[in-house]
mmCIF file of C-alpha atoms in Angstrom:
data_model
loop_
_atom_site.group_PDB
_atom_site.id
_atom_site.type_symbol
_atom_site.label_atom_id
_atom_site.label_comp_id
_atom_site.label_asym_id
_atom_site.label_seq_id
_atom_site.Cartn_x
_atom_site.Cartn_y
_atom_site.Cartn_z
ATOM 1 C CA UNK A 59 -0.713 28.653 -18.066
ATOM 2 C CA UNK A 60 -0.997 26.250 -15.270
ATOM 3 C CA UNK A 61 -2.562 22.978 -15.442
ATOM 4 C CA UNK A 62 -3.920 20.551 -12.898
ATOM 5 C CA UNK A 63 -5.205 17.144 -13.043
ATOM 6 C CA UNK A 64 -8.239 15.786 -11.244
ATOM 7 C CA UNK A 65 -9.830 12.257 -10.994
ATOM 8 C CA UNK A 66 -13.024 13.676 -12.733
ATOM 9 C CA UNK A 67 -11.024 14.967 -15.739
ATOM 10 C CA UNK A 68 -10.291 12.293 -18.403
ATOM 11 C CA UNK A 69 -9.312 13.878 -21.741
ATOM 12 C CA UNK A 70 -8.631 10.631 -23.340
ATOM 13 C CA UNK A 71 -12.165 9.137 -22.614
ATOM 14 C CA UNK A 72 -13.631 12.327 -23.958
ATOM 15 C CA UNK A 73 -11.784 12.250 -27.135
ATOM 16 C CA UNK A 74 -12.759 8.519 -27.562
ATOM 17 C CA UNK A 75 -16.314 9.274 -27.010
ATOM 18 C CA UNK A 76 -16.341 11.943 -29.504
ATOM 19 C CA UNK A 77 -14.776 9.950 -32.181
ATOM 20 C CA UNK A 78 -17.187 7.114 -31.619
ATOM 21 C CA UNK A 79 -20.124 9.541 -31.956
ATOM 22 C CA UNK A 80 -18.781 10.953 -35.183
ATOM 23 C CA UNK A 81 -17.661 7.631 -36.545
ATOM 24 C CA UNK A 82 -14.083 8.827 -36.920
ATOM 25 C CA UNK A 83 -10.760 6.632 -36.245
ATOM 26 C CA UNK A 84 -7.712 8.156 -34.770
ATOM 27 C CA UNK A 85 -6.161 7.765 -38.070
ATOM 28 C CA UNK A 86 -8.648 9.807 -39.903
ATOM 29 C CA UNK A 87 -8.451 12.433 -37.046
ATOM 30 C CA UNK A 88 -4.657 12.514 -37.823
ATOM 31 C CA UNK A 89 -5.338 13.218 -41.414
ATOM 32 C CA UNK A 90 -7.616 16.010 -40.643
ATOM 33 C CA UNK A 91 -5.541 17.665 -37.983
ATOM 34 C CA UNK A 92 -1.993 16.933 -39.195
ATOM 35 C CA UNK A 93 -1.183 15.397 -35.704
ATOM 36 C CA UNK A 94 0.646 12.200 -35.757
ATOM 37 C CA UNK A 95 -1.578 9.122 -35.304
ATOM 38 C CA UNK A 96 0.708 7.992 -32.451
ATOM 39 C CA UNK A 97 0.581 11.216 -30.606
ATOM 40 C CA UNK A 98 -3.276 11.223 -30.832
ATOM 41 C CA UNK A 99 -3.187 7.534 -29.471
ATOM 42 C CA UNK A 100 -1.045 8.510 -26.519
ATOM 43 C CA UNK A 101 -3.406 11.457 -25.773
ATOM 44 C CA UNK A 102 -6.509 9.316 -25.959
ATOM 45 C CA UNK A 103 -5.030 6.846 -23.847
ATOM 46 C CA UNK A 104 -3.958 9.523 -21.125
ATOM 47 C CA UNK A 105 -0.182 8.643 -21.636
ATOM 48 C CA UNK A 106 0.975 12.069 -23.101
ATOM 49 C CA UNK A 107 0.093 15.591 -22.028
ATOM 50 C CA UNK A 108 -2.002 17.237 -24.824
ATOM 51 C CA UNK A 109 -0.610 20.574 -25.933
ATOM 52 C CA UNK A 110 -3.123 23.587 -26.150
ATOM 53 C CA UNK A 111 -2.333 23.622 -29.948
ATOM 54 C CA UNK A 112 -3.294 19.925 -30.147
ATOM 55 C CA UNK A 113 -6.533 20.496 -28.535
ATOM 56 C CA UNK A 114 -7.333 23.357 -30.741
ATOM 57 C CA UNK A 115 -6.910 21.346 -33.793
ATOM 58 C CA UNK A 116 -8.891 18.451 -32.260
ATOM 59 C CA UNK A 117 -11.610 20.659 -31.078
ATOM 60 C CA UNK A 118 -11.904 22.270 -34.720
ATOM 61 C CA UNK A 119 -12.366 18.836 -36.446
ATOM 62 C CA UNK A 120 -14.591 17.205 -33.738
ATOM 63 C CA UNK A 121 -16.942 20.197 -33.634
ATOM 64 C CA UNK A 122 -16.763 21.027 -29.867
ATOM 65 C CA UNK A 123 -15.598 24.157 -27.885
ATOM 66 C CA UNK A 124 -11.839 23.912 -27.353
ATOM 67 C CA UNK A 125 -12.623 25.022 -23.685
ATOM 68 C CA UNK A 126 -14.351 21.760 -23.071
ATOM 69 C CA UNK A 127 -11.244 19.874 -24.067
ATOM 70 C CA UNK A 128 -8.856 22.348 -22.168
ATOM 71 C CA UNK A 129 -10.966 21.665 -18.982
ATOM 72 C CA UNK A 130 -10.723 17.815 -19.511
ATOM 73 C CA UNK A 131 -7.129 18.064 -20.028
ATOM 74 C CA UNK A 132 -6.838 19.939 -16.746
ATOM 75 C CA UNK A 133 -6.374 23.514 -17.753
ATOM 76 C CA UNK A 134 -7.778 26.054 -15.403
ATOM 77 C CA UNK A 135 -10.825 26.824 -17.736
ATOM 78 C CA UNK A 136 -14.483 27.340 -16.783
ATOM 79 C CA UNK A 137 -16.831 25.848 -19.406
ATOM 80 C CA UNK A 138 -20.317 27.306 -19.595
ATOM 81 C CA UNK A 139 -22.749 24.518 -20.175
ATOM 82 C CA UNK A 140 -25.213 26.939 -21.668
ATOM 83 C CA UNK A 141 -22.884 27.536 -24.681
ATOM 84 C CA UNK A 142 -24.156 26.421 -27.993
ATOM 85 C CA UNK A 143 -22.026 25.034 -30.933
ATOM 86 C CA UNK A 144 -22.143 28.352 -32.558
ATOM 87 C CA UNK A 145 -20.347 29.974 -29.880
ATOM 88 C CA UNK A 146 -16.789 31.156 -31.016
ATOM 89 C CA UNK A 147 -14.104 29.970 -28.615
ATOM 90 C CA UNK A 148 -17.185 30.226 -26.245
ATOM 91 C CA UNK A 149 -16.934 34.013 -25.619
ATOM 92 C CA UNK A 150 -14.617 37.047 -25.815
ATOM 93 C CA UNK A 151 -14.526 36.983 -22.055
ATOM 94 C CA UNK A 152 -13.345 33.288 -21.935
ATOM 95 C CA UNK A 153 -10.522 34.075 -24.581
ATOM 96 C CA UNK A 154 -9.516 37.291 -22.559
ATOM 97 C CA UNK A 155 -9.407 35.110 -19.190
ATOM 98 C CA UNK A 156 -7.223 32.536 -20.929
ATOM 99 C CA UNK A 157 -4.723 35.042 -22.353
ATOM 100 C CA UNK A 158 -4.375 36.860 -18.990
ATOM 101 C CA UNK A 159 -3.943 33.521 -17.215
ATOM 102 C CA UNK A 160 -1.047 32.584 -19.568
ATOM 103 C CA UNK A 161 0.949 35.467 -18.166
ATOM 104 C CA UNK A 162 2.437 35.748 -21.646
ATOM 105 C CA UNK A 163 1.234 38.944 -22.992
ATOM 106 C CA UNK A 164 2.823 41.301 -20.678
ATOM 107 C CA UNK A 165 -0.127 43.624 -20.957
ATOM 108 C CA UNK A 166 0.498 44.295 -24.522
ATOM 109 C CA UNK A 167 -2.931 42.821 -25.855
ATOM 110 C CA UNK A 168 -6.246 44.616 -25.432
ATOM 111 C CA UNK A 169 -9.420 44.617 -27.274
ATOM 112 C CA UNK A 170 -9.044 48.303 -28.228
ATOM 113 C CA UNK A 171 -6.334 47.057 -30.812
ATOM 114 C CA UNK A 172 -8.787 44.768 -32.397
ATOM 115 C CA UNK A 173 -11.514 47.601 -32.697
ATOM 116 C CA UNK A 174 -9.041 49.834 -34.187
ATOM 117 C CA UNK A 175 -7.929 47.257 -36.797
ATOM 118 C CA UNK A 176 -11.577 46.620 -37.850
ATOM 119 C CA UNK A 177 -12.274 50.333 -38.126
ATOM 120 C CA UNK A 178 -9.252 50.633 -40.543
ATOM 121 C CA UNK A 179 -10.966 48.226 -42.920
ATOM 122 C CA UNK A 180 -14.505 49.599 -42.749
ATOM 123 C CA UNK A 181 -14.288 52.199 -45.592
ATOM 124 C CA UNK A 182 -11.961 50.053 -47.555
ATOM 125 C CA UNK A 183 -14.637 47.311 -47.391
ATOM 126 C CA UNK A 184 -16.912 49.595 -49.333
ATOM 127 C CA UNK A 185 -14.545 50.300 -52.166
ATOM 128 C CA UNK A 186 -14.242 48.263 -55.401
ATOM 129 C CA UNK A 187 -10.668 47.280 -54.428
ATOM 130 C CA UNK A 188 -11.692 46.102 -51.010
ATOM 131 C CA UNK A 189 -14.499 44.077 -52.580
ATOM 132 C CA UNK A 190 -12.337 42.517 -54.977
ATOM 133 C CA UNK A 191 -9.788 41.699 -52.292
ATOM 134 C CA UNK A 192 -12.429 39.963 -50.220
ATOM 135 C CA UNK A 193 -13.806 38.044 -53.316
ATOM 136 C CA UNK A 194 -10.644 36.980 -54.660
ATOM 137 C CA UNK A 195 -8.634 36.178 -51.420
ATOM 138 C CA UNK A 196 -11.234 34.863 -48.881
ATOM 139 C CA UNK A 197 -11.282 31.194 -50.010
ATOM 140 C CA UNK A 198 -7.509 31.001 -50.389
ATOM 141 C CA UNK A 199 -7.021 32.250 -46.736
ATOM 142 C CA UNK A 200 -9.574 29.685 -45.501
ATOM 143 C CA UNK A 201 -7.484 26.917 -47.204
ATOM 144 C CA UNK A 202 -4.213 28.229 -45.905
ATOM 145 C CA UNK A 203 -5.471 28.119 -42.341
ATOM 146 C CA UNK A 204 -6.715 24.631 -42.588
ATOM 147 C CA UNK A 205 -9.390 25.592 -40.338
ATOM 148 C CA UNK A 206 -12.852 23.954 -39.162
ATOM 149 C CA UNK A 207 -15.259 24.567 -36.595
ATOM 150 C CA UNK A 208 -17.425 27.450 -35.612
ATOM 151 C CA UNK A 209 -14.915 30.269 -36.266
ATOM 152 C CA UNK A 210 -14.515 29.140 -39.954
ATOM 153 C CA UNK A 211 -18.296 28.496 -40.198
ATOM 154 C CA UNK A 212 -19.094 32.017 -39.221
ATOM 155 C CA UNK A 213 -16.439 33.579 -41.453
ATOM 156 C CA UNK A 214 -17.945 31.664 -44.490
ATOM 157 C CA UNK A 215 -21.500 32.757 -43.407
ATOM 158 C CA UNK A 216 -20.170 36.353 -43.337
ATOM 159 C CA UNK A 217 -18.560 35.924 -46.608
ATOM 160 C CA UNK A 218 -21.735 34.449 -48.194
ATOM 161 C CA UNK A 219 -23.735 37.391 -46.755
ATOM 162 C CA UNK A 220 -21.218 39.891 -47.910
ATOM 163 C CA UNK A 221 -21.703 38.565 -51.628
ATOM 164 C CA UNK A 222 -25.309 39.184 -51.483
ATOM 165 C CA UNK A 223 -26.559 42.380 -53.465
ATOM 166 C CA UNK A 224 -29.178 43.592 -51.282
ATOM 167 C CA UNK A 225 -27.056 44.510 -48.036
ATOM 168 C CA UNK A 226 -27.209 47.959 -46.592
ATOM 169 C CA UNK A 227 -23.999 49.895 -46.581
ATOM 170 C CA UNK A 228 -23.718 49.536 -42.843
ATOM 171 C CA UNK A 229 -24.123 45.844 -42.876
ATOM 172 C CA UNK A 230 -21.631 45.562 -45.726
ATOM 173 C CA UNK A 231 -19.236 47.587 -43.842
ATOM 174 C CA UNK A 232 -19.201 45.335 -40.773
ATOM 175 C CA UNK A 233 -19.027 42.214 -42.789
ATOM 176 C CA UNK A 234 -16.159 43.620 -44.981
ATOM 177 C CA UNK A 235 -14.217 44.796 -42.136
ATOM 178 C CA UNK A 236 -14.252 41.422 -40.445
ATOM 179 C CA UNK A 237 -13.306 39.643 -43.719
ATOM 180 C CA UNK A 238 -10.532 42.011 -44.406
ATOM 181 C CA UNK A 239 -9.144 41.558 -41.031
ATOM 182 C CA UNK A 240 -9.006 37.863 -41.632
ATOM 183 C CA UNK A 241 -7.467 38.334 -44.905
ATOM 184 C CA UNK A 242 -5.100 41.165 -44.295
ATOM 185 C CA UNK A 243 -4.581 41.965 -40.665
ATOM 186 C CA UNK A 244 -1.163 41.283 -39.021
ATOM 187 C CA UNK A 245 -1.937 38.976 -35.990
ATOM 188 C CA UNK A 246 -2.141 41.315 -32.590
ATOM 189 C CA UNK A 247 -1.687 37.951 -30.747
ATOM 190 C CA UNK A 248 1.388 36.196 -32.268
ATOM 191 C CA UNK A 249 1.320 32.527 -32.656
ATOM 192 C CA UNK A 250 4.217 31.994 -30.370
ATOM 193 C CA UNK A 251 2.448 33.697 -27.510
ATOM 194 C CA UNK A 252 -0.287 31.359 -27.291
ATOM 195 C CA UNK A 253 -0.261 28.463 -29.743
ATOM 196 C CA UNK A 254 -3.842 28.339 -30.743
ATOM 197 C CA UNK A 255 -3.552 30.531 -33.783
ATOM 198 C CA UNK A 256 -5.792 33.122 -35.051
ATOM 199 C CA UNK A 257 -7.347 34.094 -31.596
ATOM 200 C CA UNK A 258 -7.588 37.644 -32.648
ATOM 201 C CA UNK A 259 -9.381 36.918 -35.748
ATOM 202 C CA UNK A 260 -11.768 34.837 -33.699
ATOM 203 C CA UNK A 261 -12.260 37.837 -31.489
ATOM 204 C CA UNK A 262 -12.805 40.109 -34.718
ATOM 205 C CA UNK A 263 -15.476 37.706 -35.843
ATOM 206 C CA UNK A 264 -17.411 37.867 -32.588
ATOM 207 C CA UNK A 265 -17.075 41.453 -32.389
ATOM 208 C CA UNK A 266 -18.763 41.494 -35.924
ATOM 209 C CA UNK A 267 -21.529 39.244 -35.005
ATOM 210 C CA UNK A 268 -22.490 41.335 -32.032
ATOM 211 C CA UNK A 269 -22.458 44.574 -34.116
ATOM 212 C CA UNK A 270 -24.725 42.659 -36.833
ATOM 213 C CA UNK A 271 -26.985 41.626 -34.071
ATOM 214 C CA UNK A 272 -27.305 45.049 -32.739
ATOM 215 C CA UNK A 273 -27.876 46.295 -36.196
ATOM 216 C CA UNK A 274 -30.592 43.931 -36.885
ATOM 217 C CA UNK A 275 -32.169 44.715 -33.506
ATOM 218 C CA UNK A 276 -32.301 48.414 -34.228
ATOM 219 C CA UNK A 277 -33.942 47.704 -37.700
ATOM 220 C CA UNK A 278 -36.570 45.810 -36.280
#
């Protein structure tokens, strides 16, 4: 991925503003993200180029779209100002554009792979074994990824909804397939390819949300 700096782009000032608005210190952000305090300080004072992996962690714990930080850091990302905090990595289109622009996937990644993986888990989600897998392993997996932000928030909402007893079989299938994808699926996008981690899980969540919205629309 190529980067470019502009006079109007100031990642450091943005991070300082976000920290001030959230009453967080750099030391506290270091504790939350696992990034060394000195590294955060250098990034916030524009003395060090932030890695995409740094920006993902910082965005997660400051509750902002990572694309906003990417743009401030000089990465060629278009941020849609109409996006809300509930957007996941802003949109499927945004993620795809970033992956393509990275020139690291060699055409191996496509959305169809994620749809196929989700389809594999649909029937399993309706079985006792699948349900048990979700109930027993979801919270452990969340702890393992040390995640925060819209991606994890939406997954937790899906988990809570899955645990409700009055769901239709179709809704339970959609919810369960996404949760099982998160728990069990081998990453289609390896971490070393694009160091944001769990991008394909993020896409799976957005696909699930779109399917749920369509289902609710059909039922109204």
